[in-house]
PDB file of C-alpha atoms in Angstrom:
ATOM      1  CA  SER A 297      12.402  -9.230 -64.652  1.00  0.00           C
ATOM      2  CA  THR A 298      14.075 -12.581 -65.266  1.00  0.00           C
ATOM      3  CA  ASP A 299      15.857 -14.545 -62.554  1.00  0.00           C
ATOM      4  CA  SER A 300      18.817 -16.251 -64.234  1.00  0.00           C
ATOM      5  CA  ALA A 301      19.745 -17.967 -60.966  1.00  0.00           C
ATOM      6  CA  SER A 302      16.470 -19.922 -61.137  1.00  0.00           C
ATOM      7  CA  VAL A 303      17.223 -21.025 -64.701  1.00  0.00           C
ATOM      8  CA  PHE A 304      20.708 -22.254 -63.858  1.00  0.00           C
ATOM      9  CA  SER A 305      19.571 -23.882 -60.624  1.00  0.00           C
ATOM     10  CA  ILE A 306      16.940 -25.925 -62.470  1.00  0.00           C
ATOM     11  CA  LEU A 307      19.381 -27.025 -65.171  1.00  0.00           C
ATOM     12  CA  ARG A 308      22.033 -27.839 -62.571  1.00  0.00           C
ATOM     13  CA  SER A 309      19.562 -30.054 -60.697  1.00  0.00           C
ATOM     14  CA  LYS A 310      19.100 -31.990 -63.959  1.00  0.00           C
ATOM     15  CA  ASN A 311      22.895 -32.207 -64.393  1.00  0.00           C
ATOM     16  CA  LEU A 312      22.759 -30.039 -67.531  1.00  0.00           C
ATOM     17  CA  ALA A 313      24.624 -26.956 -68.723  1.00  0.00           C
ATOM     18  CA  LEU A 314      23.838 -24.574 -71.593  1.00  0.00           C
ATOM     19  CA  LYS A 315      25.816 -24.386 -74.804  1.00  0.00           C
ATOM     20  CA  GLY A 316      27.534 -21.276 -76.122  1.00  0.00           C
ATOM     21  CA  ASN A 317      26.871 -17.847 -74.652  1.00  0.00           C
ATOM     22  CA  ILE A 318      23.275 -18.439 -73.505  1.00  0.00           C
ATOM     23  CA  ARG A 319      24.316 -18.189 -69.856  1.00  0.00           C
ATOM     24  CA  SER A 320      25.984 -14.809 -70.443  1.00  0.00           C
ATOM     25  CA  ILE A 321      22.895 -13.469 -72.236  1.00  0.00           C
ATOM     26  CA  LEU A 322      20.589 -14.543 -69.406  1.00  0.00           C
ATOM     27  CA  GLU A 323      22.895 -13.087 -66.744  1.00  0.00           C
ATOM     28  CA  LEU A 324      23.175  -9.776 -68.598  1.00  0.00           C
ATOM     29  CA  GLU A 325      19.423  -9.571 -69.053  1.00  0.00           C
ATOM     30  CA  SER A 326      18.675 -10.566 -65.475  1.00  0.00           C
ATOM     31  CA  GLY A 327      20.983  -7.916 -64.029  1.00  0.00           C
ATOM     32  CA  SER A 328      20.205  -5.088 -66.431  1.00  0.00           C
ATOM     33  CA  ASN A 329      16.424  -5.280 -66.625  1.00  0.00           C
ATOM     34  CA  ASP A 330      15.865  -4.967 -62.877  1.00  0.00           C
ATOM     35  CA  PRO A 331      16.956  -1.278 -62.874  1.00  0.00           C
ATOM     36  CA  MET A 332      14.649  -0.656 -65.855  1.00  0.00           C
ATOM     37  CA  ALA A 333      11.767  -2.370 -64.066  1.00  0.00           C
ATOM     38  CA  TYR A 334      12.502  -0.245 -60.996  1.00  0.00           C
ATOM     39  CA  VAL A 335      12.301   2.970 -63.022  1.00  0.00           C
ATOM     40  CA  MET A 336       9.065   1.937 -64.732  1.00  0.00           C
ATOM     41  CA  THR A 337       7.528   0.956 -61.388  1.00  0.00           C
ATOM     42  CA  LEU A 338       8.341   4.364 -59.892  1.00  0.00           C
ATOM     43  CA  ILE A 339       7.015   6.169 -62.976  1.00  0.00           C
ATOM     44  CA  CYS A 340       3.761   4.200 -63.121  1.00  0.00           C
ATOM     45  CA  THR A 341       3.222   4.543 -59.361  1.00  0.00           C
ATOM     46  CA  GLY A 342       3.875   8.276 -59.647  1.00  0.00           C
ATOM     47  CA  LEU A 343       1.360   8.592 -62.496  1.00  0.00           C
ATOM     48  CA  VAL A 344      -1.286   6.857 -60.410  1.00  0.00           C
ATOM     49  CA  MET A 345      -0.609   8.965 -57.322  1.00  0.00           C
ATOM     50  CA  HIS A 346       0.042  12.258 -59.181  1.00  0.00           C
ATOM     51  CA  GLN A 347      -1.968  12.169 -62.388  1.00  0.00           C
ATOM     52  CA  ASN A 348      -1.029  15.739 -63.335  1.00  0.00           C
ATOM     53  CA  SER A 349       2.560  14.762 -64.202  1.00  0.00           C
ATOM     54  CA  SER A 350       3.619  15.800 -67.715  1.00  0.00           C
ATOM     55  CA  ALA A 351       5.460  13.755 -70.321  1.00  0.00           C
ATOM     56  CA  ALA A 352       8.482  16.069 -70.005  1.00  0.00           C
ATOM     57  CA  GLU A 353       8.733  15.380 -66.272  1.00  0.00           C
ATOM     58  CA  ILE A 354       8.574  11.635 -66.864  1.00  0.00           C
ATOM     59  CA  ILE A 355      11.277  11.710 -69.572  1.00  0.00           C
ATOM     60  CA  THR A 356      13.507  13.892 -67.359  1.00  0.00           C
ATOM     61  CA  LEU A 357      13.097  11.541 -64.394  1.00  0.00           C
ATOM     62  CA  PHE A 358      13.745   8.497 -66.580  1.00  0.00           C
ATOM     63  CA  SER A 359      16.887   9.945 -68.195  1.00  0.00           C
ATOM     64  CA  LYS A 360      18.353  11.331 -64.977  1.00  0.00           C
ATOM     65  CA  ASP A 361      17.720   8.075 -63.170  1.00  0.00           C
ATOM     66  CA  LEU A 362      19.587   5.920 -65.704  1.00  0.00           C
ATOM     67  CA  ILE A 363      22.396   8.352 -66.584  1.00  0.00           C
ATOM     68  CA  LEU A 364      23.295   9.054 -62.949  1.00  0.00           C
ATOM     69  CA  GLY A 365      23.013   5.383 -62.033  1.00  0.00           C
ATOM     70  CA  GLY A 366      25.280   4.236 -64.856  1.00  0.00           C
ATOM     71  CA  ALA A 367      27.861   7.011 -64.454  1.00  0.00           C
ATOM     72  CA  LEU A 368      28.167   6.786 -60.671  1.00  0.00           C
ATOM     73  CA  GLY A 369      28.263   2.998 -60.801  1.00  0.00           C
ATOM     74  CA  LEU A 370      31.224   3.128 -63.188  1.00  0.00           C
ATOM     75  CA  ILE A 371      33.050   5.821 -61.201  1.00  0.00           C
ATOM     76  CA  ILE A 372      32.562   4.063 -57.850  1.00  0.00           C
ATOM     77  CA  GLY A 373      33.563   0.739 -59.425  1.00  0.00           C
ATOM     78  CA  MET A 374      36.836   2.234 -60.684  1.00  0.00           C
ATOM     79  CA  ALA A 375      37.544   3.912 -57.347  1.00  0.00           C
ATOM     80  CA  GLY A 376      36.529   0.784 -55.440  1.00  0.00           C
ATOM     81  CA  THR A 377      38.962  -1.387 -57.407  1.00  0.00           C
ATOM     82  CA  ILE A 378      41.823   0.977 -56.552  1.00  0.00           C
ATOM     83  CA  VAL A 379      40.840   1.126 -52.869  1.00  0.00           C
ATOM     84  CA  ILE A 380      40.596  -2.675 -52.539  1.00  0.00           C
ATOM     85  CA  ASN A 381      44.054  -3.183 -54.046  1.00  0.00           C
ATOM     86  CA  ARG A 382      45.736  -0.311 -52.200  1.00  0.00           C
ATOM     87  CA  ILE A 383      44.532  -1.040 -48.671  1.00  0.00           C
ATOM     88  CA  ARG A 384      46.426  -3.697 -46.729  1.00  0.00           C
ATOM     89  CA  PHE A 385      44.425  -5.499 -44.038  1.00  0.00           C
ATOM     90  CA  ASP A 386      45.845  -8.021 -41.597  1.00  0.00           C
ATOM     91  CA  TYR A 387      42.708 -10.168 -41.894  1.00  0.00           C
ATOM     92  CA  GLU A 388      41.337 -11.457 -45.203  1.00  0.00           C
ATOM     93  CA  GLY A 389      37.742 -11.228 -43.972  1.00  0.00           C
ATOM     94  CA  LEU A 390      38.008  -7.435 -43.852  1.00  0.00           C
ATOM     95  CA  TYR A 391      38.247  -7.298 -47.651  1.00  0.00           C
ATOM     96  CA  ILE A 392      34.776  -8.841 -47.842  1.00  0.00           C
ATOM     97  CA  ALA A 393      33.523  -6.193 -45.410  1.00  0.00           C
ATOM     98  CA  LEU A 394      35.165  -3.516 -47.582  1.00  0.00           C
ATOM     99  CA  VAL A 395      33.380  -4.734 -50.724  1.00  0.00           C
ATOM    100  CA  ILE A 396      30.070  -4.737 -48.823  1.00  0.00           C
ATOM    101  CA  ALA A 397      30.779  -1.134 -47.757  1.00  0.00           C
ATOM    102  CA  ILE A 398      31.449  -0.172 -51.392  1.00  0.00           C
ATOM    103  CA  MET A 399      28.154  -1.823 -52.367  1.00  0.00           C
ATOM    104  CA  PHE A 400      26.151   0.169 -49.804  1.00  0.00           C
ATOM    105  CA  PHE A 401      28.018   3.371 -50.665  1.00  0.00           C
ATOM    106  CA  SER A 402      27.327   3.033 -54.403  1.00  0.00           C
ATOM    107  CA  PHE A 403      23.603   2.530 -53.795  1.00  0.00           C
ATOM    108  CA  SER A 404      23.129   5.166 -51.086  1.00  0.00           C
ATOM    109  CA  LEU A 405      25.135   7.920 -52.822  1.00  0.00           C
ATOM    110  CA  THR A 406      23.376   7.350 -56.142  1.00  0.00           C
ATOM    111  CA  ASP A 407      19.966   7.211 -54.496  1.00  0.00           C
ATOM    112  CA  PHE A 408      20.757  10.405 -52.526  1.00  0.00           C
ATOM    113  CA  LEU A 409      21.555  12.169 -55.813  1.00  0.00           C
ATOM    114  CA  LYS A 410      18.236  10.883 -57.281  1.00  0.00           C
ATOM    115  CA  GLY A 411      19.867   8.305 -59.536  1.00  0.00           C
ATOM    116  CA  ASN A 412      19.156   4.600 -59.954  1.00  0.00           C
ATOM    117  CA  GLY A 413      20.892   2.846 -57.061  1.00  0.00           C
ATOM    118  CA  PHE A 414      20.153  -0.626 -58.458  1.00  0.00           C
ATOM    119  CA  LEU A 415      21.870   0.209 -61.738  1.00  0.00           C
ATOM    120  CA  ALA A 416      24.821   1.790 -59.895  1.00  0.00           C
ATOM    121  CA  VAL A 417      25.399  -1.355 -57.819  1.00  0.00           C
ATOM    122  CA  TYR A 418      25.116  -3.543 -60.935  1.00  0.00           C
ATOM    123  CA  ILE A 419      27.616  -1.500 -62.979  1.00  0.00           C
ATOM    124  CA  CYS A 420      29.956  -1.185 -60.003  1.00  0.00           C
ATOM    125  CA  ALA A 421      29.882  -4.949 -59.421  1.00  0.00           C
ATOM    126  CA  ILE A 422      30.516  -5.725 -63.107  1.00  0.00           C
ATOM    127  CA  TYR A 423      33.541  -3.411 -63.144  1.00  0.00           C
ATOM    128  CA  ILE A 424      35.065  -4.790 -59.935  1.00  0.00           C
ATOM    129  CA  GLY A 425      34.254  -8.383 -60.899  1.00  0.00           C
ATOM    130  CA  ASN A 426      36.068  -8.038 -64.230  1.00  0.00           C
ATOM    131  CA  HIS A 427      39.274  -6.676 -62.710  1.00  0.00           C
ATOM    132  CA  ASP A 428      41.961  -8.298 -60.589  1.00  0.00           C
ATOM    133  CA  VAL A 429      41.408  -7.526 -56.920  1.00  0.00           C
ATOM    134  CA  ILE A 430      42.949  -8.985 -53.781  1.00  0.00           C
ATOM    135  CA  HIS A 431      41.334 -12.250 -52.588  1.00  0.00           C
ATOM    136  CA  LYS A 432      38.867 -12.172 -55.486  1.00  0.00           C
ATOM    137  CA  LYS A 433      37.914 -15.876 -55.262  1.00  0.00           C
ATOM    138  CA  LYS A 434      37.099 -15.648 -51.555  1.00  0.00           C
ATOM    139  CA  ILE A 435      35.070 -12.486 -52.102  1.00  0.00           C
ATOM    140  CA  LEU A 436      33.041 -14.155 -54.881  1.00  0.00           C
ATOM    141  CA  LYS A 437      32.360 -17.240 -52.762  1.00  0.00           C
ATOM    142  CA  SER A 438      31.252 -15.093 -49.829  1.00  0.00           C
ATOM    143  CA  PHE A 439      28.896 -13.017 -51.956  1.00  0.00           C
ATOM    144  CA  ASP A 440      27.414 -16.172 -53.462  1.00  0.00           C
ATOM    145  CA  SER A 441      26.505 -17.289 -49.923  1.00  0.00           C
ATOM    146  CA  PHE A 442      25.131 -13.827 -49.099  1.00  0.00           C
ATOM    147  CA  ALA A 443      22.995 -13.887 -52.261  1.00  0.00           C
ATOM    148  CA  TRP A 444      21.375 -17.213 -51.345  1.00  0.00           C
ATOM    149  CA  LEU A 445      20.783 -16.067 -47.764  1.00  0.00           C
ATOM    150  CA  MET A 446      19.143 -12.840 -48.950  1.00  0.00           C
ATOM    151  CA  GLN A 447      16.920 -14.759 -51.385  1.00  0.00           C
ATOM    152  CA  ILE A 448      15.748 -17.074 -48.588  1.00  0.00           C
ATOM    153  CA  ILE A 449      14.974 -14.120 -46.297  1.00  0.00           C
ATOM    154  CA  LEU A 450      13.272 -12.269 -49.153  1.00  0.00           C
ATOM    155  CA  PHE A 451      10.934 -15.125 -50.066  1.00  0.00           C
ATOM    156  CA  LEU A 452      10.090 -15.783 -46.419  1.00  0.00           C
ATOM    157  CA  THR A 453       9.249 -12.112 -45.924  1.00  0.00           C
ATOM    158  CA  LEU A 454       7.169 -11.908 -49.099  1.00  0.00           C
ATOM    159  CA  GLY A 455       5.364 -15.099 -48.150  1.00  0.00           C
ATOM    160  CA  LEU A 456       4.105 -13.385 -45.010  1.00  0.00           C
ATOM    161  CA  LEU A 457       2.342 -10.773 -47.165  1.00  0.00           C
ATOM    162  CA  VAL A 458       0.292 -13.286 -49.171  1.00  0.00           C
ATOM    163  CA  LEU A 459      -2.838 -15.209 -48.250  1.00  0.00           C
ATOM    164  CA  PRO A 460      -3.810 -18.241 -50.402  1.00  0.00           C
ATOM    165  CA  SER A 461      -7.455 -17.168 -50.374  1.00  0.00           C
ATOM    166  CA  GLN A 462      -6.499 -13.831 -51.972  1.00  0.00           C
ATOM    167  CA  LEU A 463      -4.508 -15.595 -54.689  1.00  0.00           C
ATOM    168  CA  MET A 464      -7.561 -17.657 -55.606  1.00  0.00           C
ATOM    169  CA  GLU A 465      -9.536 -14.438 -56.120  1.00  0.00           C
ATOM    170  CA  VAL A 466      -7.121 -13.226 -58.827  1.00  0.00           C
ATOM    171  CA  MET A 467      -6.585 -16.623 -60.478  1.00  0.00           C
ATOM    172  CA  GLY A 468      -8.562 -15.712 -63.611  1.00  0.00           C
ATOM    173  CA  ILE A 469      -6.807 -12.453 -64.460  1.00  0.00           C
ATOM    174  CA  GLY A 470      -3.512 -13.900 -63.167  1.00  0.00           C
ATOM    175  CA  MET A 471      -3.668 -16.756 -65.682  1.00  0.00           C
ATOM    176  CA  LEU A 472      -4.439 -14.295 -68.495  1.00  0.00           C
ATOM    177  CA  VAL A 473      -1.498 -12.056 -67.564  1.00  0.00           C
ATOM    178  CA  ALA A 474       0.851 -15.026 -67.139  1.00  0.00           C
ATOM    179  CA  GLY A 475      -0.254 -16.516 -70.482  1.00  0.00           C
ATOM    180  CA  PHE A 476       0.288 -13.208 -72.270  1.00  0.00           C
ATOM    181  CA  LEU A 477       3.749 -12.747 -70.746  1.00  0.00           C
ATOM    182  CA  ILE A 478       4.891 -16.313 -71.455  1.00  0.00           C
ATOM    183  CA  LEU A 479       3.403 -16.781 -74.936  1.00  0.00           C
ATOM    184  CA  VAL A 480       3.295 -13.268 -76.432  1.00  0.00           C
ATOM    185  CA  ALA A 481       5.191 -10.488 -74.629  1.00  0.00           C
ATOM    186  CA  ARG A 482       8.478 -12.224 -73.861  1.00  0.00           C
ATOM    187  CA  PRO A 483       8.886 -14.083 -77.197  1.00  0.00           C
ATOM    188  CA  LEU A 484       8.082 -10.879 -79.068  1.00  0.00           C
ATOM    189  CA  SER A 485      10.581  -8.827 -77.031  1.00  0.00           C
ATOM    190  CA  ILE A 486      13.278 -11.511 -77.374  1.00  0.00           C
ATOM    191  CA  PHE A 487      12.990 -11.816 -81.161  1.00  0.00           C
ATOM    192  CA  LEU A 488      12.811  -8.041 -81.675  1.00  0.00           C
ATOM    193  CA  SER A 489      15.729  -7.156 -79.377  1.00  0.00           C
ATOM    194  CA  LEU A 490      18.002  -9.891 -80.782  1.00  0.00           C
ATOM    195  CA  MET A 491      17.342  -9.125 -84.442  1.00  0.00           C
ATOM    196  CA  PRO A 492      20.671  -7.237 -84.910  1.00  0.00           C
ATOM    197  CA  PHE A 493      22.667 -10.199 -83.570  1.00  0.00           C
ATOM    198  CA  ARG A 494      23.618 -13.512 -85.149  1.00  0.00           C
ATOM    199  CA  ILE A 495      21.712 -15.724 -82.762  1.00  0.00           C
ATOM    200  CA  THR A 496      19.930 -18.846 -83.943  1.00  0.00           C
ATOM    201  CA  SER A 497      16.181 -19.276 -83.687  1.00  0.00           C
ATOM    202  CA  ARG A 498      16.673 -22.206 -81.301  1.00  0.00           C
ATOM    203  CA  VAL A 499      18.506 -19.980 -78.829  1.00  0.00           C
ATOM    204  CA  LYS A 500      15.836 -17.290 -79.170  1.00  0.00           C
ATOM    205  CA  LEU A 501      13.119 -19.838 -78.481  1.00  0.00           C
ATOM    206  CA  PHE A 502      14.913 -21.035 -75.356  1.00  0.00           C
ATOM    207  CA  LEU A 503      15.452 -17.472 -74.122  1.00  0.00           C
ATOM    208  CA  SER A 504      11.746 -16.845 -74.734  1.00  0.00           C
ATOM    209  CA  TRP A 505      10.793 -19.837 -72.596  1.00  0.00           C
ATOM    210  CA  GLY A 506      13.553 -19.220 -70.034  1.00  0.00           C
ATOM    211  CA  GLY A 507      12.056 -16.019 -68.666  1.00  0.00           C
ATOM    212  CA  LEU A 508      11.352 -17.273 -65.168  1.00  0.00           C
ATOM    213  CA  ARG A 509      10.051 -14.553 -62.880  1.00  0.00           C
ATOM    214  CA  GLY A 510      12.128 -14.131 -59.742  1.00  0.00           C
ATOM    215  CA  ALA A 511      11.439 -12.280 -56.504  1.00  0.00           C
ATOM    216  CA  VAL A 512      12.183  -8.822 -57.936  1.00  0.00           C
ATOM    217  CA  PRO A 513       8.745  -8.291 -59.561  1.00  0.00           C
ATOM    218  CA  ILE A 514       7.089  -9.201 -56.247  1.00  0.00           C
ATOM    219  CA  VAL A 515       9.316  -6.729 -54.382  1.00  0.00           C
ATOM    220  CA  PHE A 516       8.485  -3.970 -56.878  1.00  0.00           C
ATOM    221  CA  ALA A 517       4.787  -4.788 -56.491  1.00  0.00           C
ATOM    222  CA  THR A 518       5.075  -3.639 -52.874  1.00  0.00           C
ATOM    223  CA  TYR A 519       5.940  -0.078 -54.036  1.00  0.00           C
ATOM    224  CA  PRO A 520       2.365   0.900 -55.021  1.00  0.00           C
ATOM    225  CA  LEU A 521       1.230  -0.958 -51.900  1.00  0.00           C
ATOM    226  CA  LEU A 522       3.443   1.252 -49.705  1.00  0.00           C
ATOM    227  CA  ALA A 523       2.427   4.351 -51.669  1.00  0.00           C
ATOM    228  CA  GLY A 524      -1.233   3.635 -50.932  1.00  0.00           C
ATOM    229  CA  ALA A 525      -2.256   3.393 -54.596  1.00  0.00           C
ATOM    230  CA  GLU A 526      -5.766   2.251 -55.412  1.00  0.00           C
ATOM    231  CA  LYS A 527      -6.096  -1.538 -56.010  1.00  0.00           C
ATOM    232  CA  ALA A 528      -2.452  -1.971 -54.927  1.00  0.00           C
ATOM    233  CA  GLY A 529      -3.331  -5.108 -52.958  1.00  0.00           C
ATOM    234  CA  THR A 530      -4.894  -6.698 -56.035  1.00  0.00           C
ATOM    235  CA  ILE A 531      -1.856  -5.759 -58.135  1.00  0.00           C
ATOM    236  CA  PHE A 532       0.477  -7.356 -55.580  1.00  0.00           C
ATOM    237  CA  ASN A 533      -1.521 -10.584 -55.536  1.00  0.00           C
ATOM    238  CA  ILE A 534      -1.607 -10.732 -59.348  1.00  0.00           C
ATOM    239  CA  VAL A 535       2.164 -10.221 -59.592  1.00  0.00           C
ATOM    240  CA  PHE A 536       2.770 -12.887 -56.945  1.00  0.00           C
ATOM    241  CA  PHE A 537       0.454 -15.298 -58.785  1.00  0.00           C
ATOM    242  CA  VAL A 538       2.172 -14.614 -62.131  1.00  0.00           C
ATOM    243  CA  SER A 539       5.633 -15.208 -60.617  1.00  0.00           C
ATOM    244  CA  LEU A 540       4.435 -18.442 -59.021  1.00  0.00           C
ATOM    245  CA  THR A 541       2.827 -19.594 -62.279  1.00  0.00           C
ATOM    246  CA  SER A 542       6.005 -18.819 -64.195  1.00  0.00           C
ATOM    247  CA  VAL A 543       8.103 -20.977 -61.874  1.00  0.00           C
ATOM    248  CA  VAL A 544       5.598 -23.856 -61.945  1.00  0.00           C
ATOM    249  CA  ILE A 545       4.980 -23.920 -65.724  1.00  0.00           C
ATOM    250  CA  GLN A 546       8.291 -22.752 -67.174  1.00  0.00           C
ATOM    251  CA  GLY A 547      10.455 -24.077 -64.365  1.00  0.00           C
ATOM    252  CA  THR A 548       9.189 -27.661 -64.563  1.00  0.00           C
ATOM    253  CA  SER A 549       9.545 -27.793 -68.357  1.00  0.00           C
ATOM    254  CA  LEU A 550      12.756 -25.777 -68.795  1.00  0.00           C
ATOM    255  CA  ALA A 551      15.156 -28.740 -68.937  1.00  0.00           C
ATOM    256  CA  LYS A 552      12.906 -30.561 -71.415  1.00  0.00           C
ATOM    257  CA  VAL A 553      12.774 -27.495 -73.675  1.00  0.00           C
ATOM    258  CA  ALA A 554      16.558 -27.116 -73.520  1.00  0.00           C
ATOM    259  CA  ARG A 555      17.005 -30.780 -74.507  1.00  0.00           C
ATOM    260  CA  TRP A 556      14.369 -30.515 -77.241  1.00  0.00           C
ATOM    261  CA  LEU A 557      16.246 -27.572 -78.749  1.00  0.00           C
ATOM    262  CA  HIS A 558      19.606 -29.404 -78.386  1.00  0.00           C
ATOM    263  CA  LEU A 559      21.145 -26.597 -76.322  1.00  0.00           C
ATOM    264  CA  THR A 560      22.471 -28.579 -73.370  1.00  0.00           C
ATOM    265  CA  LEU A 561      25.722 -30.176 -72.306  1.00  0.00           C
ATOM    266  CA  PRO A 562      26.271 -32.512 -69.359  1.00  0.00           C
ATOM    267  CA  VAL A 563      27.665 -30.488 -66.441  1.00  0.00           C
ATOM    268  CA  ASN A 564      30.643 -32.818 -65.985  1.00  0.00           C
ATOM    269  CA  LEU A 565      31.475 -32.516 -69.720  1.00  0.00           C
ATOM    270  CA  LYS A 566      31.390 -28.730 -69.510  1.00  0.00           C
ATOM    271  CA  GLN A 567      33.699 -28.800 -66.498  1.00  0.00           C
ATOM    272  CA  ARG A 568      36.176 -31.043 -68.368  1.00  0.00           C
ATOM    273  CA  ASN A 569      36.120 -28.652 -71.340  1.00  0.00           C
ATOM    274  CA  LYS A 570      36.963 -25.722 -69.052  1.00  0.00           C
ATOM    275  CA  SER A 571      39.804 -27.604 -67.387  1.00  0.00           C
TER     276      SER A 571
END
C-alpha cells in the first residue's frame, strides 16, 4: 500500500509540486489498493489458520468482499449526499458530525454484511466529495485535521508494539524484501498496469520510485498477530522494517528523483496557475 500523503508532504517541504495528473494517479492508487491489501491479508491469514480452505471458498470471499464493498459504498454515498443537503441544522459543526456518522455507518453496515468496509468508505467519500454539499469547504478542512490526528495516534500506537532489538534481528531479510519491493515488484507492477494508458516512461519511473509505504501495511501486519498465526511477530517486525526502510531510502531521495525526471513545478507557480 502506498501513502500518497507522504509523497506530497515530502515534495511540499521542498517547495515542489508535481506536473500533470501524477497527483491524481497516486491518490487513486493510495486509496484503492488499501481495500485490496485488506482482502489479501484476510485471505492469507485465513489460509495459514485454516489450511483446508478451497480455492472456490477463497474466490467467493474475494468477490463478495469487493462487490458488496463497492456497491454499498456507492449507495450510501448517494443517500448521504441527499441527507446532508436536505437536513437543516442550526449549527454548522453538526454537518461535520453528520458526515462522520455516515462514514461509520458505511463501514459498519458493509462489514456487518461481510463486505469490504474500507472500500465502502472510500467509494462513499469519493462520491460525496465530488458532489456539491452544504459547507463542503469546512467539512474538507475538518477531515484534513482529523486525518493528521489519526495518523499521529496510529504511529504512536504502532511504535509501542516495536522493539529496536527485534528490528535488528530481521534486518537481513527485511533489506531483501525492501530491495525486491522497491527495485523489482513495484516497477514491474507500475509498467504492466499502465501499459494501456498514454503515460510517459518518466512518469512511470517516478511512480515506481514514489511507492512510499505508509502505516496501513503495519496495521494489516497486526491481523495475523491478533489471529495467533505462527511467526506473526516476525512478520510484523519485517513489515515495520520494510515500511521504515521505504521512508528512509525513497523518502529522502524522492524530490531529487522528481527533479531529475523534470516532473516538478514550484508550489507558488502551481498556485498562480490555478488562480
